[in-house]
Coordinates of N, CA and C in Angstrom, one line a residue:
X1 N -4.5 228.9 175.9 CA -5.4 228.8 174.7 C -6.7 228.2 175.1
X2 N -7.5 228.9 174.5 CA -9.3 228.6 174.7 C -9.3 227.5 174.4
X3 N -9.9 226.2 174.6 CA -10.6 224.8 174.1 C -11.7 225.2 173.3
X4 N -12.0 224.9 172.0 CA -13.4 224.5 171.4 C -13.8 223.7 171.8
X5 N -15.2 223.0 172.7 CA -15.1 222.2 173.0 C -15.9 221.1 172.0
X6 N -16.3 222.0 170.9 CA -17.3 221.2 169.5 C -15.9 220.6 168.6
X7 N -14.7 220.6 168.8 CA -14.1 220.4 167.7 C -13.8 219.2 168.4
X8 N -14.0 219.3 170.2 CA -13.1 217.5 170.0 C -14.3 216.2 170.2
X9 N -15.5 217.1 169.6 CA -16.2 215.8 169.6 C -15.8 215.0 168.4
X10 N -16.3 213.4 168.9 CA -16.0 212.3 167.7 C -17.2 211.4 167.7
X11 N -18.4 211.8 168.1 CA -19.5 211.2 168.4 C -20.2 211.8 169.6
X12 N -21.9 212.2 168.9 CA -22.5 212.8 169.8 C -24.1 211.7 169.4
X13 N -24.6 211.6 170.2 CA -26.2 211.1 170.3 C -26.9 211.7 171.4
X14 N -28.3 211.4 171.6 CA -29.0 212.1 172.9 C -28.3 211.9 174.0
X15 N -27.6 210.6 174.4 CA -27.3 209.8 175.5 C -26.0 210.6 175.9
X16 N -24.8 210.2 174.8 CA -23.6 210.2 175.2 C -22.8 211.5 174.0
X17 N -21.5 211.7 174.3 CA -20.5 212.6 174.1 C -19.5 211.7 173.9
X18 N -18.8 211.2 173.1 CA -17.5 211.4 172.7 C -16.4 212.3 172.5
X19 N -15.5 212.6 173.0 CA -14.5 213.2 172.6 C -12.9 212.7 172.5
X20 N -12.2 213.6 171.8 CA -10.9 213.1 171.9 C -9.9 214.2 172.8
X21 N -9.9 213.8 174.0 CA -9.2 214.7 175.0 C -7.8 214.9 174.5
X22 N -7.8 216.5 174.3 CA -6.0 216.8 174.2 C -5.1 216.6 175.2
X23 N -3.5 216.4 174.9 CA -2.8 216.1 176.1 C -2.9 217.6 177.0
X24 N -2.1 217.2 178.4 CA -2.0 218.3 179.2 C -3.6 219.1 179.6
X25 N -4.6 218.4 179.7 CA -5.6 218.8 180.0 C -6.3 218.1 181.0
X26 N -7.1 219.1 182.4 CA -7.4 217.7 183.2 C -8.7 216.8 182.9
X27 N -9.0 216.2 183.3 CA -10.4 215.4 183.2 C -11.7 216.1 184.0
X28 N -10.5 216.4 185.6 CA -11.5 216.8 186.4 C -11.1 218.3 186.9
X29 N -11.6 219.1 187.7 CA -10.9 220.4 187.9 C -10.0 220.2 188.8
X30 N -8.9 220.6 188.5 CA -7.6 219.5 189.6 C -8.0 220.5 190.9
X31 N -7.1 219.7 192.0 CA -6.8 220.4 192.6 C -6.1 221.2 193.2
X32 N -6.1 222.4 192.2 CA -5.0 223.7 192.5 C -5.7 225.1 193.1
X33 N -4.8 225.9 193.5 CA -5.2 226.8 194.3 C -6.2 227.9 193.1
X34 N -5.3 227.9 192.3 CA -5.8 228.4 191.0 C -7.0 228.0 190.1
X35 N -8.0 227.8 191.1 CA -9.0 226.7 189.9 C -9.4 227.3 188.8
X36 N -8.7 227.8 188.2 CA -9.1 228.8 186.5 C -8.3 228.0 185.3
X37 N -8.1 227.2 185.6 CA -7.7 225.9 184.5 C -8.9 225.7 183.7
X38 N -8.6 225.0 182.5 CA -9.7 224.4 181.7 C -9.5 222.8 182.1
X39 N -10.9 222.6 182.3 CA -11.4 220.8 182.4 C -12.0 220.6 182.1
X40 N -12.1 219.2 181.6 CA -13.0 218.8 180.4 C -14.5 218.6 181.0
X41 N -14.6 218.5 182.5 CA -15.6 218.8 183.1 C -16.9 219.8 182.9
X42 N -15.8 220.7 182.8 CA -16.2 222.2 183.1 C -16.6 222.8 181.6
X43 N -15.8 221.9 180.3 CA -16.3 222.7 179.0 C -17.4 221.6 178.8
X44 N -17.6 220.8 179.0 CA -18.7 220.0 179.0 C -20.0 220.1 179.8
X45 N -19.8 220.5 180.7 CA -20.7 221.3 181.3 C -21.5 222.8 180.6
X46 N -20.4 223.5 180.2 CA -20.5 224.6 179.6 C -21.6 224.7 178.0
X47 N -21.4 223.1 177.7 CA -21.9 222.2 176.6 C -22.9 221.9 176.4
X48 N -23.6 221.3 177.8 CA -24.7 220.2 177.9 C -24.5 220.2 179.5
X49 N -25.8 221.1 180.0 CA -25.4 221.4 181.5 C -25.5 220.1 182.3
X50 N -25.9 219.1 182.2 CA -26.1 217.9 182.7 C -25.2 216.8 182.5
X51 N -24.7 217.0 181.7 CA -23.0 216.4 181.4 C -22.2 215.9 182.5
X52 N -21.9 214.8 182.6 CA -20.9 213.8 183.5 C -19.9 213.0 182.9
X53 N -18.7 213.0 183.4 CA -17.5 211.8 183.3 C -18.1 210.9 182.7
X54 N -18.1 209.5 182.1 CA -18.3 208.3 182.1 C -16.5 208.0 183.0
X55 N -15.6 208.1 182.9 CA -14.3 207.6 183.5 C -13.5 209.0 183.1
X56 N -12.1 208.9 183.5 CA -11.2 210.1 183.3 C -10.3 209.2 182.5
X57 N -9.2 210.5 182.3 CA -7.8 210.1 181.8 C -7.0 211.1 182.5
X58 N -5.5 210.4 182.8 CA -4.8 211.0 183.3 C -4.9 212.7 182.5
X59 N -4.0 213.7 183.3 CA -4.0 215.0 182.9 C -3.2 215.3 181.2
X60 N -1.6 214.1 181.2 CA -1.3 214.1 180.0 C -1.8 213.1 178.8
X61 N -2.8 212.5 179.5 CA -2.8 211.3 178.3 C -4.1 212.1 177.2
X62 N -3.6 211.4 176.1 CA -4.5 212.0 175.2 C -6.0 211.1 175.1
X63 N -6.9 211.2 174.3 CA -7.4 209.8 173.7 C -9.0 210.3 173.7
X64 N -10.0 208.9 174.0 CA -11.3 208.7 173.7 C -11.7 209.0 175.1
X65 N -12.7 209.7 175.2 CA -13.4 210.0 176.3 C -14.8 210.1 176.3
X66 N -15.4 209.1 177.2 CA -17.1 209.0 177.3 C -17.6 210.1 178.5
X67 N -18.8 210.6 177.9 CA -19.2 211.9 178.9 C -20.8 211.7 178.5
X68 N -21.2 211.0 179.6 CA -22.9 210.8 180.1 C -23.6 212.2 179.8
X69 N -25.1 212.0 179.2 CA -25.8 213.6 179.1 C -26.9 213.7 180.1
X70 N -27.1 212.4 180.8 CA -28.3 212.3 181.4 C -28.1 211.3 182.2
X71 N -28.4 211.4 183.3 CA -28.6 210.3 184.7 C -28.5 208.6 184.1
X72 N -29.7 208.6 183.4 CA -29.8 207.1 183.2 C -28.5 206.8 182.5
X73 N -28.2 207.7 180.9 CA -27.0 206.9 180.7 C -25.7 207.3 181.4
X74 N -25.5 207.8 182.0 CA -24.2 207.6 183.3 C -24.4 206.3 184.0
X75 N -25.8 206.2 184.3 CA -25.5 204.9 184.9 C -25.3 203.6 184.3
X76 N -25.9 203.9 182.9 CA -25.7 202.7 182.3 C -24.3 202.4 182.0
X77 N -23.9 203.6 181.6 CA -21.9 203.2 181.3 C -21.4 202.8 183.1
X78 N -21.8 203.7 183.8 CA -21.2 203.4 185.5 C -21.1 201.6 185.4
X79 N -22.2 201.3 184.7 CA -22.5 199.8 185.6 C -21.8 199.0 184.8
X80 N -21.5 199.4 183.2 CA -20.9 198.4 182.6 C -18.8 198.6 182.9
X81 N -18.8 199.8 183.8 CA -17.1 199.7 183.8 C -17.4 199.2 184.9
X82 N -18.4 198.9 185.9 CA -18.2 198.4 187.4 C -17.9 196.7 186.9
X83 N -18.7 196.4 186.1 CA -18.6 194.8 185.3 C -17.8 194.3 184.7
X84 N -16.6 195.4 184.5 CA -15.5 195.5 183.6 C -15.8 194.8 182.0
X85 N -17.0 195.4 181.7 CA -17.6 195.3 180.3 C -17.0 196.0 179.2
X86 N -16.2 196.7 179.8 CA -16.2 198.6 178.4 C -14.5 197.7 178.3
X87 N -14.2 198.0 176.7 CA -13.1 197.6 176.5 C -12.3 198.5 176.2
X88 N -11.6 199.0 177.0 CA -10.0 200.3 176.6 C -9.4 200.0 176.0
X89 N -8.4 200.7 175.0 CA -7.4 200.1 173.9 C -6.7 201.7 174.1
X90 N -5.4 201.0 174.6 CA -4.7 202.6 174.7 C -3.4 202.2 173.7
X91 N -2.6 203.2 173.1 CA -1.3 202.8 172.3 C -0.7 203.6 173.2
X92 N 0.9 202.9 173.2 CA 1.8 203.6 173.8 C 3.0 203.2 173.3
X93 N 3.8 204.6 172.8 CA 5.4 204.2 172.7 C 6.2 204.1 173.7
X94 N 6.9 202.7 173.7 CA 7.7 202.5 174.7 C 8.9 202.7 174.7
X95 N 10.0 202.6 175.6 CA 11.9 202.0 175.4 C 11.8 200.7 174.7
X96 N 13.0 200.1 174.1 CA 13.3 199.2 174.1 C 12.2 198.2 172.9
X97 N 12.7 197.1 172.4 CA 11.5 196.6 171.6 C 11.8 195.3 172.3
X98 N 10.1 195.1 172.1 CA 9.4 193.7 172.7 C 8.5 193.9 172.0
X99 N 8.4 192.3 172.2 CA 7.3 191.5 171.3 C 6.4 190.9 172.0
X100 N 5.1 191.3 172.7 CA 4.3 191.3 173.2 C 3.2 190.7 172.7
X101 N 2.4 189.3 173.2 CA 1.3 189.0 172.5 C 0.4 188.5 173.5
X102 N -0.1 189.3 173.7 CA -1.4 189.2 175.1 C -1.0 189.0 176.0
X103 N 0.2 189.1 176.3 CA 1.2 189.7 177.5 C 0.3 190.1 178.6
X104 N -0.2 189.0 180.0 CA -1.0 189.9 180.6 C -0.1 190.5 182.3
X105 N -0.1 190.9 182.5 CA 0.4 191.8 183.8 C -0.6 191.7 185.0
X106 N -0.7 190.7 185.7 CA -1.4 190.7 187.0 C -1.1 191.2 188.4
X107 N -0.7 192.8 188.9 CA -0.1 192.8 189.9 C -0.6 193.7 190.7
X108 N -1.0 193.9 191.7 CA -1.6 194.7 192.5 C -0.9 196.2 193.0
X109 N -1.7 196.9 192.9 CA -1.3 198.5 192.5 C -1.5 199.3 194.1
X110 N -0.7 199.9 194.7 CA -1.1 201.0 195.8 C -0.2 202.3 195.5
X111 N -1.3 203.1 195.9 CA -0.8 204.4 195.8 C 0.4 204.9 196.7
X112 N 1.4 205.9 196.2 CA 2.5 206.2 196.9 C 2.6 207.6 197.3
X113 N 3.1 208.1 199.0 CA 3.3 209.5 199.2 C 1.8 210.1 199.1
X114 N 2.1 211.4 198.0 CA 1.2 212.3 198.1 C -0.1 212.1 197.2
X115 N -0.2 210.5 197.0 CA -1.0 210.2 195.6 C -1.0 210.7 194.2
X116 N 0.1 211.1 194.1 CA 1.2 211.5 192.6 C 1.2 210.2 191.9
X117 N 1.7 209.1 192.5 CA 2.3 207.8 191.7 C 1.7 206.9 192.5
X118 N 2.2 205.9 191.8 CA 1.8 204.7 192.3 C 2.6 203.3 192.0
X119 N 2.8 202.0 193.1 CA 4.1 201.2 193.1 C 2.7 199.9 193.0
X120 N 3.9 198.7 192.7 CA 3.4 197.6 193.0 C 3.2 197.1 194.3
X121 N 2.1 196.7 195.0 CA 2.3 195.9 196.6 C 1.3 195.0 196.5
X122 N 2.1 194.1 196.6 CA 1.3 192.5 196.5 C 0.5 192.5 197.7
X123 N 0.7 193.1 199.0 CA 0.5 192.5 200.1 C -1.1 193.8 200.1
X124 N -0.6 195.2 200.0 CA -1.6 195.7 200.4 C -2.9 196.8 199.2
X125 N -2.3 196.2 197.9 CA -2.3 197.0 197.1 C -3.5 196.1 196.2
X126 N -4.3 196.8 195.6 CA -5.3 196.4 194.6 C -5.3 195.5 193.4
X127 N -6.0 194.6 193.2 CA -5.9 194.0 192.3 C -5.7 194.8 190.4
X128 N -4.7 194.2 189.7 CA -5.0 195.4 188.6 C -4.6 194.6 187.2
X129 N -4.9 194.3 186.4 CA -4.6 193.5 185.0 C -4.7 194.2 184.1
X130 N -3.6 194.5 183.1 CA -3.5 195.2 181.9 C -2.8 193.7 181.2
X131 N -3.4 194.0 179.7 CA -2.6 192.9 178.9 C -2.1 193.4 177.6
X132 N -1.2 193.0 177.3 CA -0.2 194.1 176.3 C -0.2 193.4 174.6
X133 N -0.2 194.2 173.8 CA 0.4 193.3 172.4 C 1.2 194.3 172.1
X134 N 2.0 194.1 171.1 CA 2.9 195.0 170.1 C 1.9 195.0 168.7
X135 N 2.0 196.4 168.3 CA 1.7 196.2 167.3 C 2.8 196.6 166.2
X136 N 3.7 197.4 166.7 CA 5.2 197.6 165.6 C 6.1 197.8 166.8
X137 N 7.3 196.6 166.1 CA 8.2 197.1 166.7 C 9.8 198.1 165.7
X138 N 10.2 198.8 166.4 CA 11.2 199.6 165.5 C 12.4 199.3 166.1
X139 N 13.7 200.3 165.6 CA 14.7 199.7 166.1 C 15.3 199.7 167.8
X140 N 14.5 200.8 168.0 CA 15.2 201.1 170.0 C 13.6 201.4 170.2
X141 N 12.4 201.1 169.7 CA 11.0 201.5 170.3 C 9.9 201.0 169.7
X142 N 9.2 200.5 170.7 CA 7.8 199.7 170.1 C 6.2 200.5 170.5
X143 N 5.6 200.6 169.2 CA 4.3 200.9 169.6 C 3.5 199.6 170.2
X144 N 3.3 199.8 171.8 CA 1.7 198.9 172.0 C 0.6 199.1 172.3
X145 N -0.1 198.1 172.0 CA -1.4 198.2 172.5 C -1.7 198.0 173.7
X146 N -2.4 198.0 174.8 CA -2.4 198.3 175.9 C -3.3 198.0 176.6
X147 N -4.4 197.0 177.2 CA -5.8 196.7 177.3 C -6.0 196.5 179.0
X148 N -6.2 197.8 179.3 CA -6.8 197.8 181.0 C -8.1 197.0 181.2
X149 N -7.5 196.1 182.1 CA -8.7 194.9 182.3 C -9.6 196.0 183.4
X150 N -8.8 196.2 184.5 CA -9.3 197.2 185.9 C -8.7 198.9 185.5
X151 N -9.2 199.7 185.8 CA -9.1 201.3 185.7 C -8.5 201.3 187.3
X152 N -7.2 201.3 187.6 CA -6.4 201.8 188.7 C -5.4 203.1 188.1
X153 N -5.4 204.0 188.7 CA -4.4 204.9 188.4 C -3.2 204.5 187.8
X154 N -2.2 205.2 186.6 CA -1.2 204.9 186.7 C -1.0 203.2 186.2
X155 N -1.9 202.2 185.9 CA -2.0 200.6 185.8 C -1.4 200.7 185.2
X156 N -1.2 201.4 183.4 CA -0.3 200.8 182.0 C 1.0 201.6 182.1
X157 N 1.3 202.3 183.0 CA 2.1 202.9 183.3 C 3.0 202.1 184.1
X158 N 3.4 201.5 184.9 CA 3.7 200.7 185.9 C 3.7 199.7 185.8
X159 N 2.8 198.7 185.0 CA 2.5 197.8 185.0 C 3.9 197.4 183.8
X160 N 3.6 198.5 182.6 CA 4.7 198.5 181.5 C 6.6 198.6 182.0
X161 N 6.2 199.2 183.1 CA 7.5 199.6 183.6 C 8.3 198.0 184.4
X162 N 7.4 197.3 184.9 CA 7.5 196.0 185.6 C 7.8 194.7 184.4
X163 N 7.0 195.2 182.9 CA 8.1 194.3 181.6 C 9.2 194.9 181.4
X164 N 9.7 196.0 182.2 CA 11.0 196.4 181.5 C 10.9 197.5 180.1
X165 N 9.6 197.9 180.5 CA 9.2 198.7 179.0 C 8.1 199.7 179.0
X166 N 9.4 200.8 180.0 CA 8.5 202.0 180.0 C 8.2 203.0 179.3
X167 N 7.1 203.8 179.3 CA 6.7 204.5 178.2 C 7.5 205.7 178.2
X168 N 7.9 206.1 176.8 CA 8.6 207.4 176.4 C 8.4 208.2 176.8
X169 N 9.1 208.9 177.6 CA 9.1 210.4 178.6 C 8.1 210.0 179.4
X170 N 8.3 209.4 180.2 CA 7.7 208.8 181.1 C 8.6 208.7 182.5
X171 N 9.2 210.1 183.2 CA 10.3 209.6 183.8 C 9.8 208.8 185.4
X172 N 8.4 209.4 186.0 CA 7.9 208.7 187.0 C 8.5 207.1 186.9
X173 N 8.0 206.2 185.9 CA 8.3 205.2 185.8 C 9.6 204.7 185.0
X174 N 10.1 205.7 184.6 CA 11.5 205.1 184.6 C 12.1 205.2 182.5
X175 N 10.6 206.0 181.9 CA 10.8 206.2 180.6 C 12.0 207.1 180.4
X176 N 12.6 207.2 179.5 CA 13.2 207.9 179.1 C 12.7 208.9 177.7
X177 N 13.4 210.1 177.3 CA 12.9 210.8 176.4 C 13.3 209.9 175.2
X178 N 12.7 210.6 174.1 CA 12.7 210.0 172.5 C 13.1 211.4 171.7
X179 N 14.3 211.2 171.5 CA 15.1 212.3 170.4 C 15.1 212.1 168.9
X180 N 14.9 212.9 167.8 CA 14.8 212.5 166.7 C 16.4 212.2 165.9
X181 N 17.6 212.4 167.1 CA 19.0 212.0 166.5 C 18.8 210.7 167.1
X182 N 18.2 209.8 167.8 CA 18.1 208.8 167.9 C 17.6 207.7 167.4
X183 N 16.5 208.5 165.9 CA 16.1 207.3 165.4 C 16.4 207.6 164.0
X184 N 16.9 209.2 164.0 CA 17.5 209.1 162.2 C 18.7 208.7 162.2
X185 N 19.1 208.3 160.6 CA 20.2 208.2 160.7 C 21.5 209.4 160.4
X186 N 20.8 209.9 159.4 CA 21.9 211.5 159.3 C 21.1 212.4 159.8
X187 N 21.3 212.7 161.2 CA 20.4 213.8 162.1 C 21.6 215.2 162.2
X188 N 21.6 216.3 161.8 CA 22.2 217.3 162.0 C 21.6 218.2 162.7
X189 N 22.1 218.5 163.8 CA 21.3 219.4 165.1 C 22.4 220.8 164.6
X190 N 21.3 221.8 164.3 CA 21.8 223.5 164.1 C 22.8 224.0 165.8
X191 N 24.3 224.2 165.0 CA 25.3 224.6 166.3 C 23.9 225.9 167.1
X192 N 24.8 225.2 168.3 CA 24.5 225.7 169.7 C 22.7 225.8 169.8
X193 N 22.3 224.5 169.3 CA 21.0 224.6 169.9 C 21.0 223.6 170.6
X194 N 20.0 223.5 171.4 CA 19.6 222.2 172.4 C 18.6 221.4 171.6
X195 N 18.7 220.4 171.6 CA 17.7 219.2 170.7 C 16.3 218.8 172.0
X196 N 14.9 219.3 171.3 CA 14.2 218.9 172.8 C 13.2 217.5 172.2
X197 N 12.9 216.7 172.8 CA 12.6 215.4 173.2 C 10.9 215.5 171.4
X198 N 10.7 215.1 170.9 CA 9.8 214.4 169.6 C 8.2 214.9 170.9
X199 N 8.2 214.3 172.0 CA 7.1 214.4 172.6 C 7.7 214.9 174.0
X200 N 6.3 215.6 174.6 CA 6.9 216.5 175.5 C 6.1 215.9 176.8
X201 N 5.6 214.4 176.9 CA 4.6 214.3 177.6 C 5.2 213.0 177.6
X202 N 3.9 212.0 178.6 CA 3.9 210.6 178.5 C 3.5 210.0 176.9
X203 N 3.9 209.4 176.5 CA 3.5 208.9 175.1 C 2.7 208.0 175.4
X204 N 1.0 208.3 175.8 CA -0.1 207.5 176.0 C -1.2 207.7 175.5
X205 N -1.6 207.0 174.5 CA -3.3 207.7 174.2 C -4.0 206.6 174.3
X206 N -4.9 207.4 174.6 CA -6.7 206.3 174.9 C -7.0 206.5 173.1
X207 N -6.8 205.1 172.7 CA -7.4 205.0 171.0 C -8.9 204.8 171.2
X208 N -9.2 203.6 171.7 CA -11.0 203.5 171.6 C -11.6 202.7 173.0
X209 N -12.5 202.7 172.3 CA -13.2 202.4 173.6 C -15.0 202.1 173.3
X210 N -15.2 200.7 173.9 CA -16.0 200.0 173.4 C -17.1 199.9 174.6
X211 N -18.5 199.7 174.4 CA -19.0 199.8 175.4 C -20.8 199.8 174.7
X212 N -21.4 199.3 175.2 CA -23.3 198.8 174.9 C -23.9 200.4 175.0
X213 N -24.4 201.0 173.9 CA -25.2 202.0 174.1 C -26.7 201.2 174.8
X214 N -27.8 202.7 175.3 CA -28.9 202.8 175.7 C -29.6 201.6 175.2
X215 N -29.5 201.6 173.6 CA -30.3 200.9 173.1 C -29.9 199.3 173.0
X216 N -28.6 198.8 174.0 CA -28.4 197.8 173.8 C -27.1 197.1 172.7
X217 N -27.2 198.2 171.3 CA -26.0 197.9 170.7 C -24.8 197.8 171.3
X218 N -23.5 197.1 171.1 CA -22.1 197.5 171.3 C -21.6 198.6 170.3
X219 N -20.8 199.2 170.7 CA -20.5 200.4 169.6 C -19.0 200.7 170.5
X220 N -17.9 201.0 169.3 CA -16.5 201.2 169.1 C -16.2 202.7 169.1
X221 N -15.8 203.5 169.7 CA -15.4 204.6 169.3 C -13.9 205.0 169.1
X222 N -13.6 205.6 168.3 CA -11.7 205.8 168.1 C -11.6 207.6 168.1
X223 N -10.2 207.7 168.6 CA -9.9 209.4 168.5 C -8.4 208.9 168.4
X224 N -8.5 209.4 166.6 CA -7.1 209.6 166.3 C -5.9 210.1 167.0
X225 N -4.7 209.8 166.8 CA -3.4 210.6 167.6 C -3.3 211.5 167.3
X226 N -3.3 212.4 168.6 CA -3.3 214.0 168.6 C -1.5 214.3 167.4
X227 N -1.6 215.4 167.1 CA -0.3 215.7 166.9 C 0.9 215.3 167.4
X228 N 1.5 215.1 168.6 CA 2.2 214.9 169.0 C 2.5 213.6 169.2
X229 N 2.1 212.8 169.7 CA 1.8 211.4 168.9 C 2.1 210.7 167.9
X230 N 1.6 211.5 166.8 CA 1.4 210.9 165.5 C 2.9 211.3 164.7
X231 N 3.1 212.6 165.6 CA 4.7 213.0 165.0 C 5.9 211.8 165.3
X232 N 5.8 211.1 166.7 CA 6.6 210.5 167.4 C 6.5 209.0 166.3
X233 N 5.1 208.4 166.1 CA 5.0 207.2 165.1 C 5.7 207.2 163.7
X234 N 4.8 208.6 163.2 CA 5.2 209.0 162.0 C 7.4 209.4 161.8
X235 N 7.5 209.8 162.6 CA 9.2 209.7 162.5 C 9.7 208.0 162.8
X236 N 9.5 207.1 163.6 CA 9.6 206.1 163.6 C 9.3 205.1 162.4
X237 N 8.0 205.2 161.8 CA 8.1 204.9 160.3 C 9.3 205.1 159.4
X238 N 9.3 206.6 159.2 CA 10.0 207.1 158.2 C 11.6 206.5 158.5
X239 N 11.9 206.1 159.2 CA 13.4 205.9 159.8 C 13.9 204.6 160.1
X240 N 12.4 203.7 160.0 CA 12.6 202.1 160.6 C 14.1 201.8 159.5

């Protein structure tokens, strides 16, 4: 399916591009043999030919995404994630409920194998701090908040997995799927079908993201939960 790439804006000015990246899409043009994929690179480009990243998101994560229109403000966002100025706020549904309140995670991150994943290594691995709160917890799963201090691959992923509270279909780190006979209580699955998982991905979105425009202001930006997402919360409500 084609991307519109006007429908996922959530904020446009001279400077910068907001969007809300759908899941299963890359950031950058991966690298596959097939490079005829859609990236958000490439419809942004297609957009505003001078168009750059401000940062990425993984391929399935959903969320807020800054995309520079012009040299100077790339570098202005470059300089404030180098200062770790820009503030991330990602939600994630996890396993298990915990009660999390500024929960911070200090553990050093190195890449594993083929640069797929990534492990904790104190000895040779990068510095990386995420700090966590709950914002609901339900009966077998908690939405949290999620606040990447450092942008390391993989950090709220891993990092979550190391409190014992990895994210929903998340099997790299050790998530498990989220079924909807598991959080209703009279769930009747139609004989001889297979029940498939509420979300079909990592349960991670980039909600907002904060950061000093050109002119000096701070400014908040938010991108709602994609569908899938919002189906996984919204059933968790209905069932608490």
């Amino acid at each position: 399916m084609k991307l519109n790439f006007e429908s996922l804006i959530v904020f446009e000015n001279d400077d910068y591009i907001l969007i809300n990246k759908p899941p299963r899409v890359a950031s950058l043009d991966e690298r596959t043999p097939d490079k005829g994929g859609q990236s958000i690179i490439r419809l942004a480009k297609a957009y505003h030919a001078d168009a750059q990243l401000g940062h990425r998101l993984d391929k399935e994560t959903s969320g807020i995404l800054a995309i520079a229109k012009n040299p100077e403000s790339y570098r202005h966002l470059a300089m404030q994630f180098e200062h770790r100025e820009v503030a991330k706020r990602y939600h994630a549904v996890v396993n298990g409920l915990h009660d999390f309140d500024g929960i911070s995670v200090y553990l050093p991150i190195s890449p594993i194998k083929d640069g797929t994943a990534v492990r904790i290594d104190r000895e040779k691995g990068k510095i990386a701090e995420t700090i966590f709160n709950t914002i609901k917890a339900y009966r077998r799963h908690t939405l949290v908040e999620c606040m990447p201090i450092t942008g390391r691959m993989h950090q709220i992923r891993v990092h979550l997995m190391c409190l014992k509270a990895p994210i929903v279909n998340d099997p790299t780190y050790g998530g498990e799927p989220i079924f909807l006979s598991q959080i209703k209580r009279k769930f009747n699955l139609k004989k001889d079908t297979e029940e498939l998982p509420l979300i079909q991905r990592v349960a991670l979105h980039a909600h907002s993201l904060t950061f000093n425009l050109l002119n000096g202001e701070s400014a908040t930006f938010e991108a709602p939960y994609p569908k899938d997402f919002d189906t996984v919360v919204k059933q968790l409500e209905k069932n608490e």
